[in-house]
């Protein structure tokens, strides 16, 4: 998987997260952490912590799957993209 493909996926995820209304403080904290890591990756893809990002996305998937089906879809795509990329 190429860096541009990962970049596109993370930009889509970032846009989806920006529209989300978290239902709890836990959801807000999770979103803040993901946003931070996505911004870090977009700023400097070669110096990012992709395995940490993938772990955080998997945690978010479990947290949001019942309340936010569109976000769940985007999270699944992001996790799949990172997995295929060998991250």
mmCIF file with all atom_site columns, C-alpha atoms in Angstrom:
data_model
loop_
_atom_site.group_PDB
_atom_site.id
_atom_site.type_symbol
_atom_site.label_atom_id
_atom_site.label_alt_id
_atom_site.label_comp_id
_atom_site.label_asym_id
_atom_site.label_entity_id
_atom_site.label_seq_id
_atom_site.pdbx_PDB_ins_code
_atom_site.Cartn_x
_atom_site.Cartn_y
_atom_site.Cartn_z
_atom_site.occupancy
_atom_site.B_iso_or_equiv
_atom_site.pdbx_formal_charge
_atom_site.auth_seq_id
_atom_site.auth_comp_id
_atom_site.auth_asym_id
_atom_site.auth_atom_id
_atom_site.pdbx_PDB_model_num
ATOM 1  C CA . UNK A 1 1  ? 0.000   0.000  0.000  1.00 0.00 ? 1  UNK A CA 1
ATOM 2  C CA . UNK A 1 2  ? 1.395   3.371  -0.934 1.00 0.00 ? 2  UNK A CA 1
ATOM 3  C CA . UNK A 1 3  ? 1.782   6.367  1.325  1.00 0.00 ? 3  UNK A CA 1
ATOM 4  C CA . UNK A 1 4  ? -0.708  8.377  -0.800 1.00 0.00 ? 4  UNK A CA 1
ATOM 5  C CA . UNK A 1 5  ? -3.344  5.669  -0.278 1.00 0.00 ? 5  UNK A CA 1
ATOM 6  C CA . UNK A 1 6  ? -2.774  5.731  3.474  1.00 0.00 ? 6  UNK A CA 1
ATOM 7  C CA . UNK A 1 7  ? -2.862  9.541  3.375  1.00 0.00 ? 7  UNK A CA 1
ATOM 8  C CA . UNK A 1 8  ? -6.214  9.531  1.527  1.00 0.00 ? 8  UNK A CA 1
ATOM 9  C CA . UNK A 1 9  ? -7.692  7.069  4.000  1.00 0.00 ? 9  UNK A CA 1
ATOM 10 C CA . UNK A 1 10 ? -6.488  9.099  6.994  1.00 0.00 ? 10 UNK A CA 1
ATOM 11 C CA . UNK A 1 11 ? -7.816  12.321 5.471  1.00 0.00 ? 11 UNK A CA 1
ATOM 12 C CA . UNK A 1 12 ? -11.208 10.643 5.048  1.00 0.00 ? 12 UNK A CA 1
ATOM 13 C CA . UNK A 1 13 ? -11.076 9.410  8.635  1.00 0.00 ? 13 UNK A CA 1
ATOM 14 C CA . UNK A 1 14 ? -10.101 12.864 9.888  1.00 0.00 ? 14 UNK A CA 1
ATOM 15 C CA . UNK A 1 15 ? -13.048 14.430 8.023  1.00 0.00 ? 15 UNK A CA 1
ATOM 16 C CA . UNK A 1 16 ? -15.435 11.855 9.469  1.00 0.00 ? 16 UNK A CA 1
ATOM 17 C CA . UNK A 1 17 ? -14.136 12.436 12.999 1.00 0.00 ? 17 UNK A CA 1
ATOM 18 C CA . UNK A 1 18 ? -14.610 16.192 12.627 1.00 0.00 ? 18 UNK A CA 1
ATOM 19 C CA . UNK A 1 19 ? -18.346 15.652 12.086 1.00 0.00 ? 19 UNK A CA 1
ATOM 20 C CA . UNK A 1 20 ? -18.829 13.332 15.039 1.00 0.00 ? 20 UNK A CA 1
ATOM 21 C CA . UNK A 1 21 ? -20.650 14.311 18.220 1.00 0.00 ? 21 UNK A CA 1
ATOM 22 C CA . UNK A 1 22 ? -19.167 12.159 21.009 1.00 0.00 ? 22 UNK A CA 1
ATOM 23 C CA . UNK A 1 23 ? -21.686 10.807 23.498 1.00 0.00 ? 23 UNK A CA 1
ATOM 24 C CA . UNK A 1 24 ? -19.303 10.530 26.443 1.00 0.00 ? 24 UNK A CA 1
ATOM 25 C CA . UNK A 1 25 ? -16.025 11.782 27.843 1.00 0.00 ? 25 UNK A CA 1
ATOM 26 C CA . UNK A 1 26 ? -14.461 8.436  26.936 1.00 0.00 ? 26 UNK A CA 1
ATOM 27 C CA . UNK A 1 27 ? -15.510 8.860  23.319 1.00 0.00 ? 27 UNK A CA 1
ATOM 28 C CA . UNK A 1 28 ? -14.166 12.430 23.309 1.00 0.00 ? 28 UNK A CA 1
ATOM 29 C CA . UNK A 1 29 ? -10.817 11.316 24.731 1.00 0.00 ? 29 UNK A CA 1
ATOM 30 C CA . UNK A 1 30 ? -10.587 8.562  22.126 1.00 0.00 ? 30 UNK A CA 1
ATOM 31 C CA . UNK A 1 31 ? -11.397 11.003 19.328 1.00 0.00 ? 31 UNK A CA 1
ATOM 32 C CA . UNK A 1 32 ? -8.823  13.486 20.601 1.00 0.00 ? 32 UNK A CA 1
ATOM 33 C CA . UNK A 1 33 ? -6.147  10.796 20.625 1.00 0.00 ? 33 UNK A CA 1
ATOM 34 C CA . UNK A 1 34 ? -6.990  9.581  17.131 1.00 0.00 ? 34 UNK A CA 1
ATOM 35 C CA . UNK A 1 35 ? -7.112  13.126 15.775 1.00 0.00 ? 35 UNK A CA 1
ATOM 36 C CA . UNK A 1 36 ? -3.714  13.841 17.271 1.00 0.00 ? 36 UNK A CA 1
ATOM 37 C CA . UNK A 1 37 ? -2.138  10.730 15.766 1.00 0.00 ? 37 UNK A CA 1
ATOM 38 C CA . UNK A 1 38 ? -3.752  11.294 12.364 1.00 0.00 ? 38 UNK A CA 1
ATOM 39 C CA . UNK A 1 39 ? -2.502  14.899 12.298 1.00 0.00 ? 39 UNK A CA 1
ATOM 40 C CA . UNK A 1 40 ? 0.958   13.694 13.301 1.00 0.00 ? 40 UNK A CA 1
ATOM 41 C CA . UNK A 1 41 ? 0.993   11.137 10.483 1.00 0.00 ? 41 UNK A CA 1
ATOM 42 C CA . UNK A 1 42 ? -0.267  13.645 7.912  1.00 0.00 ? 42 UNK A CA 1
ATOM 43 C CA . UNK A 1 43 ? 2.412   16.146 8.976  1.00 0.00 ? 43 UNK A CA 1
ATOM 44 C CA . UNK A 1 44 ? 5.284   13.637 8.827  1.00 0.00 ? 44 UNK A CA 1
ATOM 45 C CA . UNK A 1 45 ? 4.393   10.145 7.549  1.00 0.00 ? 45 UNK A CA 1
ATOM 46 C CA . UNK A 1 46 ? 7.946   8.863  7.912  1.00 0.00 ? 46 UNK A CA 1
ATOM 47 C CA . UNK A 1 47 ? 8.132   9.686  11.620 1.00 0.00 ? 47 UNK A CA 1
ATOM 48 C CA . UNK A 1 48 ? 4.694   8.541  12.748 1.00 0.00 ? 48 UNK A CA 1
ATOM 49 C CA . UNK A 1 49 ? 3.703   5.704  15.040 1.00 0.00 ? 49 UNK A CA 1
ATOM 50 C CA . UNK A 1 50 ? 1.423   3.735  12.688 1.00 0.00 ? 50 UNK A CA 1
ATOM 51 C CA . UNK A 1 51 ? 1.186   0.606  14.888 1.00 0.00 ? 51 UNK A CA 1
ATOM 52 C CA . UNK A 1 52 ? -0.028  2.784  17.749 1.00 0.00 ? 52 UNK A CA 1
ATOM 53 C CA . UNK A 1 53 ? -2.539  4.417  15.416 1.00 0.00 ? 53 UNK A CA 1
ATOM 54 C CA . UNK A 1 54 ? -3.851  1.051  14.260 1.00 0.00 ? 54 UNK A CA 1
ATOM 55 C CA . UNK A 1 55 ? -4.266  -0.092 17.882 1.00 0.00 ? 55 UNK A CA 1
ATOM 56 C CA . UNK A 1 56 ? -6.126  3.104  18.718 1.00 0.00 ? 56 UNK A CA 1
ATOM 57 C CA . UNK A 1 57 ? -8.398  2.687  15.684 1.00 0.00 ? 57 UNK A CA 1
ATOM 58 C CA . UNK A 1 58 ? -9.249  -0.857 16.773 1.00 0.00 ? 58 UNK A CA 1
ATOM 59 C CA . UNK A 1 59 ? -10.149 0.419  20.258 1.00 0.00 ? 59 UNK A CA 1
ATOM 60 C CA . UNK A 1 60 ? -12.296 3.163  18.725 1.00 0.00 ? 60 UNK A CA 1
ATOM 61 C CA . UNK A 1 61 ? -14.072 0.643  16.534 1.00 0.00 ? 61 UNK A CA 1
ATOM 62 C CA . UNK A 1 62 ? -15.287 -1.207 19.618 1.00 0.00 ? 62 UNK A CA 1
ATOM 63 C CA . UNK A 1 63 ? -16.248 2.026  21.365 1.00 0.00 ? 63 UNK A CA 1
ATOM 64 C CA . UNK A 1 64 ? -18.225 3.569  18.498 1.00 0.00 ? 64 UNK A CA 1
ATOM 65 C CA . UNK A 1 65 ? -19.660 0.616  16.571 1.00 0.00 ? 65 UNK A CA 1
ATOM 66 C CA . UNK A 1 66 ? -23.095 0.657  18.213 1.00 0.00 ? 66 UNK A CA 1
ATOM 67 C CA . UNK A 1 67 ? -23.731 4.405  17.976 1.00 0.00 ? 67 UNK A CA 1
ATOM 68 C CA . UNK A 1 68 ? -21.915 5.516  14.830 1.00 0.00 ? 68 UNK A CA 1
ATOM 69 C CA . UNK A 1 69 ? -22.250 3.120  11.873 1.00 0.00 ? 69 UNK A CA 1
ATOM 70 C CA . UNK A 1 70 ? -20.626 5.477  9.326  1.00 0.00 ? 70 UNK A CA 1
ATOM 71 C CA . UNK A 1 71 ? -17.601 6.004  11.569 1.00 0.00 ? 71 UNK A CA 1
ATOM 72 C CA . UNK A 1 72 ? -17.410 2.239  12.086 1.00 0.00 ? 72 UNK A CA 1
ATOM 73 C CA . UNK A 1 73 ? -17.235 1.784  8.313  1.00 0.00 ? 73 UNK A CA 1
ATOM 74 C CA . UNK A 1 74 ? -14.449 4.360  7.960  1.00 0.00 ? 74 UNK A CA 1
ATOM 75 C CA . UNK A 1 75 ? -12.542 2.880  10.913 1.00 0.00 ? 75 UNK A CA 1
ATOM 76 C CA . UNK A 1 76 ? -12.758 -0.583 9.323  1.00 0.00 ? 76 UNK A CA 1
ATOM 77 C CA . UNK A 1 77 ? -11.402 0.813  6.068  1.00 0.00 ? 77 UNK A CA 1
ATOM 78 C CA . UNK A 1 78 ? -8.562  2.544  7.909  1.00 0.00 ? 78 UNK A CA 1
ATOM 79 C CA . UNK A 1 79 ? -7.616  -0.589 9.840  1.00 0.00 ? 79 UNK A CA 1
ATOM 80 C CA . UNK A 1 80 ? -7.725  -2.669 6.652  1.00 0.00 ? 80 UNK A CA 1
ATOM 81 C CA . UNK A 1 81 ? -5.572  -0.150 4.789  1.00 0.00 ? 81 UNK A CA 1
ATOM 82 C CA . UNK A 1 82 ? -2.953  -0.116 7.542  1.00 0.00 ? 82 UNK A CA 1
ATOM 83 C CA . UNK A 1 83 ? -3.002  -3.926 7.764  1.00 0.00 ? 83 UNK A CA 1
ATOM 84 C CA . UNK A 1 84 ? -2.558  -4.361 4.011  1.00 0.00 ? 84 UNK A CA 1
ATOM 85 C CA . UNK A 1 85 ? 0.274   -1.831 4.143  1.00 0.00 ? 85 UNK A CA 1
ATOM 86 C CA . UNK A 1 86 ? 2.022   -4.151 6.569  1.00 0.00 ? 86 UNK A CA 1
ATOM 87 C CA . UNK A 1 87 ? 1.853   -1.759 9.459  1.00 0.00 ? 87 UNK A CA 1
#
